[in-house]
């Protein structure tokens, strides 16, 4: 297991370099002078502009600029903004909000989606199965911002069950509603994925053998069927956790949450290129870590999988 983890970490390094290389060149290929953008409509002072360009290596070739950036990443330095603020300070300020939102949404979609998928598979073709299929189809069809506005109006404004926006009430009160909105689409996919995987496993020979041996149905479903059925679900959940970390831009804007997604959208609009690259690198790291954790969970779910 230890050798596998080390090997996966070593494999992740060229992936990190390749992805950040593409992101860096795409972001810095955008037209416009970032130093002039700091001055707004006024003309930037030539002396100050020259100092800033030298400080941020903007006069160097792109490959040299990238080398300075990636060297800093491997020492834990995500860079600084053109106003001199450390990007790690922005991450420290914004990341806890995104982490709470993403983990809350992750828990909701995993718990509700898997349970709904199991019951739908066990009651296939019956009322409960049809209810899950119709409700998940609705969740997939409704855009996130529409669902968010409707829930804000009904649960926040009319019924006053949850806060409409903001984090003043702390976790979990302020995060429940945006987490439900953020988890809605993935929850529907997980329910359908679990249903399909469970339906296939129930028809497998080893399950029929377990039933013929007289094992209790609870053990047949919980041990023999569910464990194998969860492998594709765990794969989806692993990649979705990374998406929840970086793809909550609409939800964070809708519920006025000062997280990574909102900061990323703002930085793109303001052309704060170091911030865009730094935050995107953080999201890539989250993807790589969750990918390694998912690979390790395969062996837990299926004893036939070995890493040595």
Coordinates of C-alpha atoms in Angstrom, one line a residue:
X1 CA 0.0 0.0 0.0
X2 CA 2.8 2.4 0.9
X3 CA 4.6 1.8 -2.4
X4 CA 1.3 2.4 -4.2
X5 CA 0.8 5.7 -2.5
X6 CA 4.3 6.9 -3.2
X7 CA 3.9 5.8 -6.9
X8 CA 0.6 7.7 -7.2
X9 CA 2.1 10.8 -5.7
X10 CA 5.1 10.6 -8.1
X11 CA 2.6 10.2 -11.0
X12 CA 0.7 13.2 -9.8
X13 CA 3.7 15.5 -10.1
X14 CA 3.9 15.6 -13.9
X15 CA 0.1 15.9 -14.1
X16 CA 0.3 19.0 -11.8
X17 CA 3.1 20.5 -13.9
X18 CA 1.3 19.8 -17.2
X19 CA -2.1 21.2 -16.0
X20 CA -0.6 24.3 -14.4
X21 CA 1.6 24.9 -17.5
X22 CA -1.5 25.0 -19.7
X23 CA -3.5 27.1 -17.2
X24 CA -0.6 29.6 -16.8
X25 CA -0.1 30.1 -20.5
X26 CA -3.8 30.4 -21.3
X27 CA -4.4 32.9 -18.5
X28 CA -1.4 35.0 -19.3
X29 CA -2.1 34.8 -23.0
X30 CA -5.1 37.1 -22.5
X31 CA -4.8 40.5 -24.1
X32 CA -4.2 43.6 -22.0
X33 CA -1.5 45.0 -19.7
X34 CA -2.1 43.9 -16.1
X35 CA 0.0 46.7 -14.8
X36 CA -1.9 49.3 -16.7
X37 CA -5.1 47.6 -15.5
X38 CA -4.1 48.5 -12.0
X39 CA -4.2 52.2 -12.8
X40 CA -7.7 52.0 -14.4
X41 CA -8.4 54.7 -16.9
X42 CA -5.4 56.8 -15.9
X43 CA -2.0 56.2 -17.5
X44 CA 0.3 54.1 -15.2
X45 CA 3.4 55.8 -13.9
X46 CA 6.3 54.6 -16.2
X47 CA 8.8 54.2 -13.4
X48 CA 6.3 52.3 -11.1
X49 CA 5.2 50.2 -14.0
X50 CA 8.8 49.3 -14.9
X51 CA 9.5 48.3 -11.2
X52 CA 6.4 46.1 -11.1
X53 CA 7.1 44.4 -14.4
X54 CA 10.6 43.6 -13.1
X55 CA 9.3 42.4 -9.8
X56 CA 6.7 40.0 -11.4
X57 CA 9.1 38.9 -14.2
X58 CA 6.7 40.3 -16.8
X59 CA 9.6 41.2 -19.1
X60 CA 10.8 37.6 -19.2
X61 CA 9.7 35.0 -21.7
X62 CA 6.5 33.1 -20.6
X63 CA 8.5 29.9 -19.9
X64 CA 10.8 31.7 -17.5
X65 CA 7.8 33.3 -15.8
X66 CA 6.2 29.8 -15.4
X67 CA 9.4 28.5 -14.0
X68 CA 9.4 31.1 -11.3
X69 CA 5.7 30.3 -10.6
X70 CA 6.0 26.5 -10.4
X71 CA 9.2 26.7 -8.3
X72 CA 7.2 28.7 -5.8
X73 CA 4.3 26.2 -5.8
X74 CA 6.6 23.4 -4.8
X75 CA 7.8 25.4 -1.8
X76 CA 4.2 26.3 -0.8
X77 CA 4.1 29.8 -2.4
X78 CA 1.2 30.4 -4.7
X79 CA 2.5 33.8 -5.6
X80 CA 1.3 37.4 -4.9
X81 CA -1.2 39.7 -6.5
X82 CA -0.1 42.8 -8.4
X83 CA -1.1 44.8 -5.3
X84 CA 1.4 42.8 -3.2
X85 CA -1.0 40.6 -1.3
X86 CA 0.0 36.9 -0.8
X87 CA -2.4 34.6 -2.6
X88 CA -2.0 32.2 0.4
X89 CA -3.7 34.9 2.5
X90 CA -6.7 34.9 0.1
X91 CA -6.9 31.1 0.3
X92 CA -6.7 31.2 4.1
X93 CA -9.5 33.7 4.2
X94 CA -11.8 32.1 1.5
X95 CA -11.1 28.4 1.6
X96 CA -12.8 27.6 5.0
X97 CA -16.1 28.9 3.6
X98 CA -15.8 26.8 0.4
X99 CA -14.6 23.8 2.4
X100 CA -17.6 23.9 4.7
X101 CA -20.0 24.3 1.8
X102 CA -18.4 21.6 -0.3
X103 CA -18.2 19.0 2.5
X104 CA -21.8 19.7 3.6
X105 CA -23.0 19.3 0.0
X106 CA -20.8 16.2 -0.4
X107 CA -22.4 14.6 2.7
X108 CA -25.9 15.4 1.5
X109 CA -25.5 14.1 -2.0
X110 CA -23.7 11.0 -0.8
X111 CA -26.2 10.1 1.9
X112 CA -29.4 11.0 0.1
X113 CA -28.2 9.8 -3.4
X114 CA -27.0 6.4 -2.3
X115 CA -30.0 5.6 0.0
X116 CA -32.4 6.7 -2.8
X117 CA -30.5 4.6 -5.3
X118 CA -30.6 1.5 -3.1
X119 CA -34.3 1.7 -2.4
X120 CA -35.0 2.3 -6.1
X121 CA -33.0 -0.8 -7.1
X122 CA -34.7 -3.0 -4.5
X123 CA -38.1 -1.7 -5.5
X124 CA -37.4 -1.6 -9.3
X125 CA -40.5 -1.0 -11.4
X126 CA -42.6 0.0 -8.4
X127 CA -43.8 3.3 -7.0
X128 CA -40.6 4.1 -5.1
X129 CA -38.5 3.4 -8.1
X130 CA -40.6 5.6 -10.3
X131 CA -40.6 8.4 -7.6
X132 CA -36.8 8.4 -7.6
X133 CA -36.5 8.4 -11.4
X134 CA -39.0 11.3 -11.7
X135 CA -37.5 13.4 -8.9
X136 CA -33.9 12.9 -10.1
X137 CA -35.0 13.9 -13.6
X138 CA -36.5 17.1 -12.3
X139 CA -33.3 17.9 -10.3
X140 CA -31.1 17.3 -13.3
X141 CA -33.4 19.5 -15.5
X142 CA -33.7 22.5 -13.2
X143 CA -30.8 25.0 -13.4
X144 CA -29.0 25.6 -10.1
X145 CA -29.8 29.4 -10.0
X146 CA -33.5 28.7 -10.5
X147 CA -33.6 26.1 -7.7
X148 CA -31.6 28.4 -5.5
X149 CA -33.9 31.3 -6.0
X150 CA -37.0 29.2 -5.4
X151 CA -35.7 27.7 -2.2
X152 CA -34.5 31.1 -1.0
X153 CA -38.0 32.5 -1.5
X154 CA -39.9 29.5 0.0
X155 CA -37.7 28.4 2.8
X156 CA -35.9 31.6 3.6
X157 CA -38.4 34.4 3.0
X158 CA -41.8 32.8 3.4
X159 CA -41.2 30.1 6.0
X160 CA -38.1 31.6 7.6
X161 CA -36.6 28.1 8.2
X162 CA -33.1 28.9 6.9
X163 CA -31.2 32.2 6.3
X164 CA -31.7 33.6 2.9
X165 CA -27.9 34.4 2.4
X166 CA -24.7 35.1 4.2
X167 CA -22.8 33.1 6.9
X168 CA -23.7 35.1 10.0
X169 CA -25.5 32.1 11.6
X170 CA -22.4 29.9 11.1
X171 CA -22.3 26.2 10.2
X172 CA -24.5 24.3 9.7
X173 CA -27.5 26.8 9.7
X174 CA -26.1 29.1 7.0
X175 CA -24.7 26.3 4.9
X176 CA -27.7 23.9 4.7
X177 CA -29.7 25.7 2.0
X178 CA -26.7 26.5 -0.4
X179 CA -25.4 23.0 0.2
X180 CA -28.7 21.4 -0.9
X181 CA -28.7 23.6 -4.0
X182 CA -25.1 22.8 -4.8
X183 CA -25.6 19.0 -4.2
X184 CA -28.9 18.8 -6.1
X185 CA -27.6 17.8 -9.6
X186 CA -24.9 15.4 -8.3
X187 CA -27.3 13.8 -5.9
X188 CA -29.6 12.9 -8.8
X189 CA -26.7 11.4 -10.7
X190 CA -25.6 9.4 -7.7
X191 CA -29.1 8.0 -7.1
X192 CA -29.3 6.9 -10.7
X193 CA -25.8 5.5 -10.7
X194 CA -26.4 3.6 -7.5
X195 CA -29.7 2.2 -8.8
X196 CA -28.1 1.0 -12.0
X197 CA -25.1 -0.6 -10.3
X198 CA -27.2 -2.2 -7.6
X199 CA -29.7 -3.6 -10.2
X200 CA -26.8 -5.2 -12.0
X201 CA -25.2 -6.6 -8.9
X202 CA -28.5 -8.1 -7.6
X203 CA -28.7 -10.3 -10.8
X204 CA -25.0 -11.5 -10.4
X205 CA -24.3 -15.2 -9.7
X206 CA -22.5 -14.6 -6.4
X207 CA -25.6 -12.8 -5.0
X208 CA -27.9 -15.7 -6.1
X209 CA -25.5 -18.1 -4.5
X210 CA -25.5 -16.1 -1.2
X211 CA -29.3 -16.1 -1.2
X212 CA -29.4 -19.9 -2.0
X213 CA -27.0 -20.5 1.0
X214 CA -29.7 -18.9 3.2
X215 CA -27.8 -15.8 4.2
X216 CA -30.0 -13.0 5.7
X217 CA -31.1 -10.5 3.0
X218 CA -29.6 -7.7 5.1
X219 CA -26.2 -9.3 4.8
X220 CA -26.7 -10.1 1.1
X221 CA -27.6 -6.5 0.3
X222 CA -25.2 -4.8 2.7
X223 CA -22.1 -6.9 2.3
X224 CA -22.3 -8.7 -1.0
X225 CA -24.3 -6.4 -3.2
X226 CA -23.7 -2.9 -1.9
X227 CA -19.9 -3.0 -1.6
X228 CA -19.4 -3.9 -5.3
X229 CA -22.1 -1.5 -6.4
X230 CA -20.4 1.4 -4.7
X231 CA -17.2 1.3 -6.8
X232 CA -18.5 3.5 -9.7
X233 CA -20.3 5.7 -7.1
X234 CA -17.1 6.3 -5.2
X235 CA -15.4 7.2 -8.4
X236 CA -18.0 9.8 -9.2
X237 CA -18.0 11.1 -5.6
X238 CA -14.2 11.5 -5.7
X239 CA -14.2 13.6 -8.8
X240 CA -17.3 15.5 -7.7
X241 CA -15.6 16.6 -4.5
X242 CA -13.0 18.5 -6.6
X243 CA -15.8 20.0 -8.7
X244 CA -17.7 21.1 -5.6
X245 CA -14.5 22.9 -4.4
X246 CA -14.0 24.9 -7.6
X247 CA -17.4 24.9 -9.3
X248 CA -19.5 26.6 -6.6
X249 CA -19.3 30.0 -8.3
X250 CA -23.0 30.4 -9.0
X251 CA -24.0 29.0 -5.6
X252 CA -21.6 31.2 -3.7
X253 CA -22.7 34.3 -5.6
X254 CA -26.4 33.4 -5.1
X255 CA -26.1 33.0 -1.3
X256 CA -23.4 35.7 -0.8
X257 CA -20.8 33.3 0.4
X258 CA -17.2 34.6 0.3
X259 CA -15.6 31.4 -0.9
X260 CA -13.0 30.4 -3.5
X261 CA -15.6 30.2 -6.4
X262 CA -16.7 33.8 -5.8
X263 CA -13.1 35.0 -5.6
X264 CA -12.2 33.1 -8.8
X265 CA -15.0 34.8 -10.7
X266 CA -14.1 38.2 -9.4
X267 CA -10.5 37.7 -10.3
X268 CA -11.3 36.7 -13.8
X269 CA -13.4 39.8 -14.2
X270 CA -10.7 42.1 -12.8
X271 CA -7.9 40.3 -14.7
X272 CA -6.0 39.4 -11.6
X273 CA -4.0 36.7 -13.4
X274 CA -1.8 35.5 -10.5
X275 CA -4.9 35.0 -8.4
X276 CA -6.7 33.0 -11.1
X277 CA -3.6 30.8 -11.6
X278 CA -3.0 30.3 -7.9
X279 CA -6.6 29.4 -7.1
X280 CA -6.8 27.1 -10.1
X281 CA -3.6 25.4 -9.0
X282 CA -5.2 24.8 -5.6
X283 CA -8.3 23.2 -7.2
X284 CA -6.0 21.0 -9.3
X285 CA -4.3 19.8 -6.1
X286 CA -7.7 19.0 -4.6
X287 CA -8.5 16.9 -7.6
X288 CA -5.2 15.0 -7.5
X289 CA -5.6 14.3 -3.7
X290 CA -9.2 13.0 -4.1
X291 CA -8.1 10.9 -7.0
X292 CA -5.5 9.1 -4.9
X293 CA -8.0 8.7 -2.0
X294 CA -10.5 7.1 -4.5
X295 CA -7.9 4.7 -5.7
X296 CA -7.2 3.6 -2.1
X297 CA -11.0 3.1 -1.4
X298 CA -11.2 0.6 -4.3
X299 CA -9.3 -1.9 -2.3
X300 CA -11.5 -1.4 0.7
X301 CA -14.7 -2.0 -1.3
X302 CA -13.4 -4.8 -3.4
X303 CA -10.8 -7.2 -1.7
X304 CA -9.9 -8.6 -5.2
X305 CA -8.1 -5.4 -6.0
X306 CA -4.4 -5.4 -4.9
X307 CA -1.8 -2.7 -5.3
X308 CA 1.4 -4.6 -4.8

